[in-house]
XYZ file of C-alpha atoms in Angstrom:
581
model
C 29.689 1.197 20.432
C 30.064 -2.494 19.554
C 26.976 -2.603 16.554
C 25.852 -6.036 14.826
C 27.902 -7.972 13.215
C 28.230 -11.167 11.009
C 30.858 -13.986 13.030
C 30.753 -17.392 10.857
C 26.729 -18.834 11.190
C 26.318 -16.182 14.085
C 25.414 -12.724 14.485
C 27.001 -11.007 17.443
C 25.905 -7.566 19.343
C 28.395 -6.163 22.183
C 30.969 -9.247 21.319
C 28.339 -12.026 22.547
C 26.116 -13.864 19.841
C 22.171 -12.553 19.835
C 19.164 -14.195 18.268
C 17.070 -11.618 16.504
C 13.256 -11.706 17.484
C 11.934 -9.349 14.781
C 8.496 -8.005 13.879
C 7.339 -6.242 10.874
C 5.316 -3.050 11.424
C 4.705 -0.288 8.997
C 4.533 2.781 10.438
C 2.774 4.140 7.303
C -0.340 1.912 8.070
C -1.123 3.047 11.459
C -1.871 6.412 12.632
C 1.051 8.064 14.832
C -1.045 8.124 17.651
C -1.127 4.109 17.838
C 2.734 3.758 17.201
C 3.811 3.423 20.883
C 0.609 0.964 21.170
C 1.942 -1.378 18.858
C 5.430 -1.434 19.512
C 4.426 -1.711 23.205
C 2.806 -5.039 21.703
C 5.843 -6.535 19.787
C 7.600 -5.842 22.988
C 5.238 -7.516 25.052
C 4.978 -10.704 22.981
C 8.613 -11.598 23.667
C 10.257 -9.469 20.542
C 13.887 -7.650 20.724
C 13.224 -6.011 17.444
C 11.538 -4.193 15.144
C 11.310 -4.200 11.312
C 10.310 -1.806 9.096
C 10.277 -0.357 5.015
C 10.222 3.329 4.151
C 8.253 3.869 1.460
C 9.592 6.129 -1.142
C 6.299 7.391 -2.583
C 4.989 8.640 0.999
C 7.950 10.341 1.592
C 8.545 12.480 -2.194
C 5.045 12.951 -3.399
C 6.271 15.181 -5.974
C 9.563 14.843 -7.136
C 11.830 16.989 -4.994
C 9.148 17.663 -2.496
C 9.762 15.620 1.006
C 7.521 14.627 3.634
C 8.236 13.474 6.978
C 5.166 15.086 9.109
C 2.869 13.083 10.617
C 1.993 9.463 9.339
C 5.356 9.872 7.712
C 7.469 10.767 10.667
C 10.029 8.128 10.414
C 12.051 9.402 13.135
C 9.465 9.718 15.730
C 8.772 6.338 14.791
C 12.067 4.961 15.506
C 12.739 7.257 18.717
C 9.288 5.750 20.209
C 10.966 2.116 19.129
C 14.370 2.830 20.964
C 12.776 4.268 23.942
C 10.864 1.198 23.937
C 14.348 -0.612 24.308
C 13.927 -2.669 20.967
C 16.247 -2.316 18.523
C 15.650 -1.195 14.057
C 15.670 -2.929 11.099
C 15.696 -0.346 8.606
C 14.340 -1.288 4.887
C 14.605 2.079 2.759
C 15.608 0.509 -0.658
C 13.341 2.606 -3.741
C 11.594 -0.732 -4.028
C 9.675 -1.807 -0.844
C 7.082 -4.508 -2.739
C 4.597 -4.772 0.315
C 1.850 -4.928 -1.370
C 1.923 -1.024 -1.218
C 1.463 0.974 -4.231
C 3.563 0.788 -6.904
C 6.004 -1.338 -4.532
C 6.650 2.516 -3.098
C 8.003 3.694 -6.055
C 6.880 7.138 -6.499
C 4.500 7.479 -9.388
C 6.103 10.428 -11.208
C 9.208 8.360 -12.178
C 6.330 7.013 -15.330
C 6.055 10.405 -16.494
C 8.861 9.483 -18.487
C 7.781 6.408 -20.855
C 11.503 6.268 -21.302
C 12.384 5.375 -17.503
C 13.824 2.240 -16.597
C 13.657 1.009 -12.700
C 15.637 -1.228 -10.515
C 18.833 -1.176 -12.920
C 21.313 0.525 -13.386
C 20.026 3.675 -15.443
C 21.008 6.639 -15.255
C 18.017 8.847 -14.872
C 16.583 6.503 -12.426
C 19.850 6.479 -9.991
C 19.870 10.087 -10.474
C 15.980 9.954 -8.545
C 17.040 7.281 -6.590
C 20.224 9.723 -5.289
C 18.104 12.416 -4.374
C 16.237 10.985 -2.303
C 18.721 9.025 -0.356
C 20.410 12.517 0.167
C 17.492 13.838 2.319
C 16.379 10.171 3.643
C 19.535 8.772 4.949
C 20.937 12.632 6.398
C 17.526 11.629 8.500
C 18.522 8.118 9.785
C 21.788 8.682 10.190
C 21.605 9.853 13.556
C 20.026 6.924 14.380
C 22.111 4.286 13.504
C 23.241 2.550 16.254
C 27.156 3.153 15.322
C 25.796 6.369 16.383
C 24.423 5.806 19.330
C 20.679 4.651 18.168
C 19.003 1.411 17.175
C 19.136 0.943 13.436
C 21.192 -1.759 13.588
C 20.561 -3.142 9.934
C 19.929 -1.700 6.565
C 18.664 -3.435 3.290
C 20.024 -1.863 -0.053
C 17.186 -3.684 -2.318
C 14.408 -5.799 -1.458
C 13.641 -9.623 -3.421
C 15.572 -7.812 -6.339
C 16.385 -12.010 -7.684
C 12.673 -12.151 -8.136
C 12.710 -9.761 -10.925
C 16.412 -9.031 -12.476
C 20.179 -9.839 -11.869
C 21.959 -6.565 -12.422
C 24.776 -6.867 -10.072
C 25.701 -3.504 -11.027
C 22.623 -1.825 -9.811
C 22.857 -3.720 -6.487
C 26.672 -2.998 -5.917
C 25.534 0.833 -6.831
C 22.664 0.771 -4.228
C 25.712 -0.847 -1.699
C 27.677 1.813 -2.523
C 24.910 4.958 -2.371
C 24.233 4.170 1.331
C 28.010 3.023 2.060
C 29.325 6.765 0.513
C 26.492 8.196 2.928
C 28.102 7.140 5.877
C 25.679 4.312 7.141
C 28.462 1.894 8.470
C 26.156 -0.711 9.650
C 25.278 -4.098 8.644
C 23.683 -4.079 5.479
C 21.733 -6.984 3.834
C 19.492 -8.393 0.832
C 16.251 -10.777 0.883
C 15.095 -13.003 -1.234
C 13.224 -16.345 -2.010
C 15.335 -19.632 -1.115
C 15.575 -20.719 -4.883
C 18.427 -20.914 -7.351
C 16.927 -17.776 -9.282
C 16.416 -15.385 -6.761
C 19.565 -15.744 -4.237
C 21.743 -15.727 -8.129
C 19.944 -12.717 -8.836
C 19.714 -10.354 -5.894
C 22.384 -10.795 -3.397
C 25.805 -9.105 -3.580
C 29.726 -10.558 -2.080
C 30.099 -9.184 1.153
C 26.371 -8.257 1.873
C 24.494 -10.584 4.171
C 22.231 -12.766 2.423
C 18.740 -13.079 4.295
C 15.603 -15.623 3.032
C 11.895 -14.819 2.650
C 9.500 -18.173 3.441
C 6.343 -18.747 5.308
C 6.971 -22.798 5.521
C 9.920 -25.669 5.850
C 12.608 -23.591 7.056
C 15.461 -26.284 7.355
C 14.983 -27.046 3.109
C 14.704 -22.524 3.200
C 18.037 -21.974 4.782
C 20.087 -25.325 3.793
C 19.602 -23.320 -0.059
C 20.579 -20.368 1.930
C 23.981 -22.160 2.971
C 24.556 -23.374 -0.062
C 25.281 -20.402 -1.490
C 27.009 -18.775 1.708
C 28.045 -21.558 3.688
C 28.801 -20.299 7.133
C 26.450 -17.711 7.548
C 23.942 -16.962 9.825
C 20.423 -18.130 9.024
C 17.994 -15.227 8.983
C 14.615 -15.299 7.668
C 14.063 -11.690 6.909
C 10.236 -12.089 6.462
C 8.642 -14.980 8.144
C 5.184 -14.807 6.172
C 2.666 -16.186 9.178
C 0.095 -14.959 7.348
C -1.136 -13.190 3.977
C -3.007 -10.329 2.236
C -6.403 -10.019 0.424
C -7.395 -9.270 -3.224
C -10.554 -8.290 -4.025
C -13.072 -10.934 -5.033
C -11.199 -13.721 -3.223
C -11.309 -15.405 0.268
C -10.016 -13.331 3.521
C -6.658 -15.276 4.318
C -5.949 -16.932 7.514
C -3.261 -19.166 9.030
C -3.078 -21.792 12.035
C -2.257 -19.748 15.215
C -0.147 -23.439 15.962
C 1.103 -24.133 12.784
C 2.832 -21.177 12.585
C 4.001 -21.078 16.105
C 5.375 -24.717 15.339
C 7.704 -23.614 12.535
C 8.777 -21.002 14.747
C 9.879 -23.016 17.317
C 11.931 -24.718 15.289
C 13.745 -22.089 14.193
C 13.938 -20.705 17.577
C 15.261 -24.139 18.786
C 18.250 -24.311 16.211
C 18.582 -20.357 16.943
C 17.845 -18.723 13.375
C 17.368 -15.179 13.652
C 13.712 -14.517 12.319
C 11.627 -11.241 11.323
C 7.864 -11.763 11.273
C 6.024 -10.144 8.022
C 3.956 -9.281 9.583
C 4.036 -8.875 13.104
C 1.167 -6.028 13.065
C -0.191 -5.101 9.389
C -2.604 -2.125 9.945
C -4.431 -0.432 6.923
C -4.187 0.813 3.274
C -5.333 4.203 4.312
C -6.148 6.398 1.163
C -4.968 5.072 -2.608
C -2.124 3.926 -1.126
C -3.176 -0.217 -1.563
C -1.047 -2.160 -4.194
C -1.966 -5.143 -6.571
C -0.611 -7.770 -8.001
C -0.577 -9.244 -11.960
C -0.378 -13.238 -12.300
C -2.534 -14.517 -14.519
C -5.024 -11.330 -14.319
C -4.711 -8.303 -12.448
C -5.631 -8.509 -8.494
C -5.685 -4.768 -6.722
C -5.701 -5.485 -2.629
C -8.118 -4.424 -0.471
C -8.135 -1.409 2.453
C -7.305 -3.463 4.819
C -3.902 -5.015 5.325
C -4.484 -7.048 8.301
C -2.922 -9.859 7.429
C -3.800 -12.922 9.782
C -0.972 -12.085 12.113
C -0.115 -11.492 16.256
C -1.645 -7.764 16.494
C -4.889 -7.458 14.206
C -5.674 -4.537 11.863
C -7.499 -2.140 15.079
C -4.083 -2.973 17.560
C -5.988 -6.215 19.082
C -4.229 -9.114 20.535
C -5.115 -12.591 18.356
C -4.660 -15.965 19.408
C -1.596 -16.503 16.971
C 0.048 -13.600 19.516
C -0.318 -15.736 22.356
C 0.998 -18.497 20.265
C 4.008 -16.994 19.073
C 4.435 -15.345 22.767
C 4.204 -19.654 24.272
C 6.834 -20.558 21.853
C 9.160 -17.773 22.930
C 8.322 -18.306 26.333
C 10.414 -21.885 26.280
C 13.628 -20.370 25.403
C 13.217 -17.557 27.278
C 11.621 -15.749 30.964
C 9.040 -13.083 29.152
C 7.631 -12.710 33.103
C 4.026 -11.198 32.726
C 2.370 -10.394 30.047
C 2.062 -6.385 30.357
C 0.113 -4.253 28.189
C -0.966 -0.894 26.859
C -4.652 0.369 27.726
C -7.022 -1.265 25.429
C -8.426 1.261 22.771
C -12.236 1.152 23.002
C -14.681 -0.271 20.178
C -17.625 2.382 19.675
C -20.924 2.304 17.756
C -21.995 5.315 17.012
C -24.924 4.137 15.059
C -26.734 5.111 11.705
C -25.637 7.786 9.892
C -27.817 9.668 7.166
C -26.056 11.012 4.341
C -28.305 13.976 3.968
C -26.572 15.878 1.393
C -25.146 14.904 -1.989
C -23.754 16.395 -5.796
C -23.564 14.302 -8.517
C -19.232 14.468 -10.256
C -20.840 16.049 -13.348
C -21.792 18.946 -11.807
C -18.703 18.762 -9.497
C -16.318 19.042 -11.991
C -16.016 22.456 -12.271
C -15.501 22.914 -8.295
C -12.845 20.343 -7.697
C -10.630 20.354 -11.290
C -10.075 21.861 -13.907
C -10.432 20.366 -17.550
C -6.815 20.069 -19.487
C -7.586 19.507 -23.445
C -5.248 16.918 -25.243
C -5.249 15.508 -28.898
C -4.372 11.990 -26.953
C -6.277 10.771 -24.019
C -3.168 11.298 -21.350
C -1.944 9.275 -18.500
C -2.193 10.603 -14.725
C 1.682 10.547 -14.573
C 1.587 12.696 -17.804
C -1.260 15.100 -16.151
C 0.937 15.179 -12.721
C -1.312 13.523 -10.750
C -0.316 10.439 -8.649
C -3.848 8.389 -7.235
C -7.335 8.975 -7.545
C -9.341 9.279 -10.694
C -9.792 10.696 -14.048
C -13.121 11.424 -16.144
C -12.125 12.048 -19.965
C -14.853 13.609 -22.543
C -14.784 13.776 -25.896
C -18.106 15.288 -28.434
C -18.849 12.610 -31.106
C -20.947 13.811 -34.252
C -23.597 12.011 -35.463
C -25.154 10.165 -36.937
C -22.624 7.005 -36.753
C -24.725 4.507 -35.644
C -24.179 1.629 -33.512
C -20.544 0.010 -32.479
C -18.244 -0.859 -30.092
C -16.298 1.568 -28.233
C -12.641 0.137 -27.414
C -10.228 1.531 -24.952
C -6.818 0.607 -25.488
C -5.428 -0.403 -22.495
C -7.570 1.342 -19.707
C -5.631 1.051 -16.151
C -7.808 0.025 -14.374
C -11.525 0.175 -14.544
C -13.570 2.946 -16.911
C -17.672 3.235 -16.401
C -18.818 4.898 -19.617
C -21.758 7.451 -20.362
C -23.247 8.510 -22.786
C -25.047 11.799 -22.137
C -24.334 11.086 -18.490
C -26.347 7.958 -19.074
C -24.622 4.532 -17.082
C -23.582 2.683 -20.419
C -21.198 0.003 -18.471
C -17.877 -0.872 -17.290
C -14.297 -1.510 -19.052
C -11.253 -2.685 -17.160
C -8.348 -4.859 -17.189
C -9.666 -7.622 -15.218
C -12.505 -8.790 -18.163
C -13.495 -6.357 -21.064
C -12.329 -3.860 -22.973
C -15.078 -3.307 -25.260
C -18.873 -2.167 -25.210
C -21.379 -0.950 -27.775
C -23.023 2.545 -27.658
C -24.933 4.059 -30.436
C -24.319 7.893 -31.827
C -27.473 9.582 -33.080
C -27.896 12.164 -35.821
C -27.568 15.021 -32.991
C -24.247 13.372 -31.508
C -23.182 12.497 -28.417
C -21.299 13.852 -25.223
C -18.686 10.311 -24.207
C -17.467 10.453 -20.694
C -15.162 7.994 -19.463
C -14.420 7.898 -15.610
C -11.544 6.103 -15.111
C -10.312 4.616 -11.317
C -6.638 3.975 -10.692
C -7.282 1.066 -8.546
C -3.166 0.330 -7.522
C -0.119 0.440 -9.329
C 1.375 -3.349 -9.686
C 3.876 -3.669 -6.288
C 5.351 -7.154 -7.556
C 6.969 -9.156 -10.633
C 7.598 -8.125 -14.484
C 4.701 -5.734 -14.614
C 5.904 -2.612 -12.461
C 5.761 -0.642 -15.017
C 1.813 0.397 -14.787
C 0.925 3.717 -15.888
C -2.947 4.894 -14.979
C -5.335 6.157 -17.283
C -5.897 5.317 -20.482
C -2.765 4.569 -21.595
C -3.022 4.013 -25.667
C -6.103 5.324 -27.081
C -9.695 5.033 -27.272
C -11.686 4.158 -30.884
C -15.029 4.015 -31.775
C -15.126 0.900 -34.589
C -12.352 1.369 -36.099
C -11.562 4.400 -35.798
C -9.586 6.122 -32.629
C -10.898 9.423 -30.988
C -8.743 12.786 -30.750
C -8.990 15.685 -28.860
C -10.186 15.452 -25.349
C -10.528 17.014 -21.917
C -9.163 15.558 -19.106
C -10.269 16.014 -15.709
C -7.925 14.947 -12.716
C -10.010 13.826 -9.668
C -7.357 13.094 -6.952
C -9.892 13.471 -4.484
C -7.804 15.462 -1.877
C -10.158 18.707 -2.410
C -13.434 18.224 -1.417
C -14.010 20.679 1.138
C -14.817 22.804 -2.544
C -18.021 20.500 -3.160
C -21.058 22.409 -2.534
C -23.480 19.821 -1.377
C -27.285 19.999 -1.997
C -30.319 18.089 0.239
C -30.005 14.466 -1.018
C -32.592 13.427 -3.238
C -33.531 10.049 -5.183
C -30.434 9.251 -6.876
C -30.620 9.035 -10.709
C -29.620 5.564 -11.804
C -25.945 4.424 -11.881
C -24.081 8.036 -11.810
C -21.491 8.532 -9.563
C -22.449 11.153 -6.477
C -20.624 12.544 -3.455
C -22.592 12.224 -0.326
C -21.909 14.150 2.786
C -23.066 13.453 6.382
C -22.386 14.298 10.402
C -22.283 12.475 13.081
C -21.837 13.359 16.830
C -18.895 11.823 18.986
C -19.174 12.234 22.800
C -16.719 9.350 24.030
C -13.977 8.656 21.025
C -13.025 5.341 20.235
C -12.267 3.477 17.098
C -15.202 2.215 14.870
C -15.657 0.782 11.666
C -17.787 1.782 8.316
C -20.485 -0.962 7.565
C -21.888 -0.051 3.576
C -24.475 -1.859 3.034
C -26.251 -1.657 -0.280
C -23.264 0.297 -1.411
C -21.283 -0.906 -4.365
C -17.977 0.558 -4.846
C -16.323 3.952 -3.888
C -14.276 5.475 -0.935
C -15.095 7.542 2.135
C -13.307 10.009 4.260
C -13.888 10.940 7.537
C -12.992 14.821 8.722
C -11.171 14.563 5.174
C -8.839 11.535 6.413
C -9.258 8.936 3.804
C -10.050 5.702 4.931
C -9.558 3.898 1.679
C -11.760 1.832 -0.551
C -14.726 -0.717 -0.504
C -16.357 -2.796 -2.859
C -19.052 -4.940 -2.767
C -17.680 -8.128 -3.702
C -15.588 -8.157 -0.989
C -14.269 -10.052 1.240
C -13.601 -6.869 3.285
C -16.931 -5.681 4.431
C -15.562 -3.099 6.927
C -13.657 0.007 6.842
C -11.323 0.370 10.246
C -11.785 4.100 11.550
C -9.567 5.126 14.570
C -10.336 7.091 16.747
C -7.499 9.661 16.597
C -9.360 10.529 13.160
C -12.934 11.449 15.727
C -12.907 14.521 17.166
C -15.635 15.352 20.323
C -18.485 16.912 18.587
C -19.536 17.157 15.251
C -18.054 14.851 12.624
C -18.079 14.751 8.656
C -18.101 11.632 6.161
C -17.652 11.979 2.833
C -18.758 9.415 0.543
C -17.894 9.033 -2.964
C -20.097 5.654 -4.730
C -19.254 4.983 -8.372
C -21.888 3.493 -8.973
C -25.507 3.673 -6.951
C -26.457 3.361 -3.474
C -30.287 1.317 -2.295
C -29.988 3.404 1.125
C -28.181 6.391 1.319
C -27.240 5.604 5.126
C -23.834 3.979 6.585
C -23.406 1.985 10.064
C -20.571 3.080 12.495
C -20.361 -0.347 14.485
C -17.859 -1.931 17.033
C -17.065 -4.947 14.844
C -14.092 -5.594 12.474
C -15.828 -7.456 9.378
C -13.035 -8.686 7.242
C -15.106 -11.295 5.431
């Protein structure tokens, strides 16, 4: 079978030149259920391809433990894409960036404080090799040399934006090469000096990442591979949310005007994203420029196909421009995917995490205050305690470094919050008869992008009180995948700032998707039938939760909430609207 290939500034399929029409959807942000529903999209809108990265992290949880079941069922995924007739970009370098946690790195590689990633170390290749063993064995069937549509592979993704070890990227070249994927493998990068320098490798097709000005993107492009085909490999029509800032959005026109004019000179281009979907769980990155910036749940992104699968007006933008160079005939679609409110729901029941403890973990005593990565635990939270004898009087307690947020108590009395993003210190006062110190600490995203990657969670180098650093402490691991142990109790008036679980049904007659409306709630997460939806927080600008409807089930239905902090109504909204601030 002919399979893509590089010819001078073209790229050719079945000996006749093709224009790729790429879109970016993770298949790790969108239930399986909806797969076919997007894709059917991308098709729809004029696209001949699909893009996607394989996060490392989903797929080995625990090192040498794989996954590929459900949400991370790669290969259904692409089977649903080729019967589809649209053909694969595959992205499975270790380092995916995406804004997804940890740039989907898998978290256990910082249980070593000695590991080094993206270079060429050892004990990191060694990782790196087995996974590729069991990942690629997967996609090689697939590849369209053997008869299915991978027809590109990346071996490491915007690698100039953080090092330039040619050695590394000729041994990723060479791990997927020895593997026996024989198609055309590629990098990406920024269009600058630094980056293209740093992370692209002779005889490796050299892609660009932009969102604007394409003819300045791809005339740096040529000047470091003259002759060769222009290829955006993420076309960045629009952009993700921190929390605290602004929801994102882009001109529907303004970025169907700068793809025209690639179409019109035929570039090849791969829309990031085409459909974004969700952070479901812990599974949201963040970012560290001059402070640290965790996304939000949602990773809708401004683009074609909205977070819930709808159609936006920058889709029928995009599908106009493509419609000039091209017959697209009529526009045909999937079903539409109903909106339901199911109204109010009470959250009758409720246990406070101090009296949870002992039902959902179990306490591990350390002289240091440990890491999760040291404790084996990958997202979530921790609570550390320690026993201070009195009397000491008054001073600051100091947590060096906390990653990333810590509410203290004192007796399991609210004393305030520590985190990365503006304190580390706060006073509390130790009477004659002591005091019981817990410290509940929320991983809130590994770092995805830049210098930082290395970002262990926890409390990474010590805790003092004055001057003087505390030793021996229990640690309890809250990953919050067990909470069908909680035994819940009536709901009552909540005592002041402590963190509670709070448990209530709802009935579903007619499923659809919905979305979680928390007002008066401050910060936590919720799960529905023990999915995990992800996280919310009051200060936005997400002000939604997206539930599908696969999650529902006809009948009876359970939430989960867990709120860090306090609640004013202990009641959540199930509406038909997507709120994304």
């Amino acid at each position: 079978m002919s399979k893509l290939t590089v010819v001078g500034k073209e790229l050719y399929m079945n000996d006749k030149p093709i224009q790729l029409i790429s879109g970016a959807i993770h298949y790790f942000r969108i239930v399986p259920e909806y797969w076919e529903d997007r894709l059917r999209k991308l098709k729809a809108c004029g696209f001949n391809c699909v893009e996607t990265y394989i996060p490392w992290n989903l797929h080995e949880p625990k090192e040498g433990e794989f996954n590929f079941s459900g949400i991370a069922d790669i290969v259904e995924f692409i089977h649903i894409a080729e019967r589809l007739g649209l053909y694969v970009i595959a992205r499975p370098s270790p380092y995916i960036c995406a804004e997804w946690e940890f740039g989907g790195l898998p978290s256990w590689l910082l249980a070593d404080r000695n590991m080094q990633i993206r270079s060429y170390h050892v004990p990191y290749l060694e990782k790196v090799d087995n996974y590729y063993d069991v990942l690629l064995e997967k996609l090689k069937p697939l590849l369209q040399t053997n008869g299915g549509p991978i027809i590109a592979m990346q071996i490491e993704n915007e690698y100039g934006s953080y090092g330039n070890d040619k050695r590394y990227l000729n041994y990723m070249n060479d791990a997927i090469r020895k593997r026996n994927v024989d198609v055309l493998l590629f990098t990406s990068d920024g269009p600058t000096d630094l980056m293209l320098q740093g992370g692209t490798v002779k005889n490796v097709l050299a892609t660009v990442n932009f969102g604007s000005k394409p003819e300045k993107s791809f005339a740096k492009l040529q000047e470091y591979f003259p002759n060769t085909p222009n290829f955006v490999m993420e076309f960045w029509n629009g952009w993700f949310d921190h929390w605290g800032e602004e929801h994102h959005q882009r001109d529907p026109q303004d970025t169907a005007d700068t793809f025209s004019e690639m179409l019109a000179r035929g570039d090849s281009v791969n829309f990031y994203m085409f459909h974004g979907g969700t952070n479901f769980g812990f599974y949201n990155g963040a970012n560290y420029d001059d402070k640290y910036a965790p996304t939000v749940t949602s990773y809708d992104y401004d683009c074609p196909i909205s977070e819930t699968g709808d159609l936006t007006p920058k889709f029928h933008a995009v599908r106009e421009a493509i419609s000039k160079h091209m017959n697209l005939g009529e526009l045909v679609l999937p079903e539409p995917i109903p909106k339901m409110d199911y109204g109010t729901v009470k959250m009758k029941e409720s246990i406070n995490l101090f009296n949870a403890l002992d039902q959902i973990s179990k306490p591990v005593r350390k002289t240091h205050p440990e890491t999760m990565e040291k404790l084996g635990q990958d997202y979530g939270f921790i609570l550390y305690r320690n026993h201070l004898k009195g009397p000491l009087g008054k001073a600051q307690l100091t947590i060096q470094d906390v990653r990333d947020r810590a509410i203290v108590y004192v007796d399991q009395e609210y004393k305030g919050v520590i985190d990365r993003l503006n304190n580390n210190t706060l006073m509390i006062e130790v009477p004659k008869e002591g005091i019981k110190l817990d410290i509940l600490v929320e991983n809130m995203g590994r770092i995805n992008y830049g210098p930082l990657l290395n970002d262990p969670k926890g409390i990474t180098e010590g805790v003092r009180f004055e001057r003087q650093f505390l030793f021996d402490w229990e640690m309890y691991s809250l990953p919050m995948n067990n909470l069908a142990e909680l035994a819940f109790e009536q709901t009552n008036k909540q005592t002041s700032d402590q963190p509670l679980f709070y448990r209530g049904t709802f009935e579903v007659r007619e499923i659809g998707d919905t979305f979680v409306e928390l007002p008066g709630w401050v910060k936590g997460i919720v799960l529905v039938n023990d999915f995990n939806l992800g996280r919310y927080w009051e200060i936005g600008p997400q002000e939604t939760l997206y539930l599908p409807g696969p999650v529902l089930k006809k009948g009876t239905n359970e939430i989960i909430i867990f709120e860090m902090h306090s609640t004013k109504n202990a009641e959540v909204s199930l509406i038909d609207t997507h709120k994304l601030g």
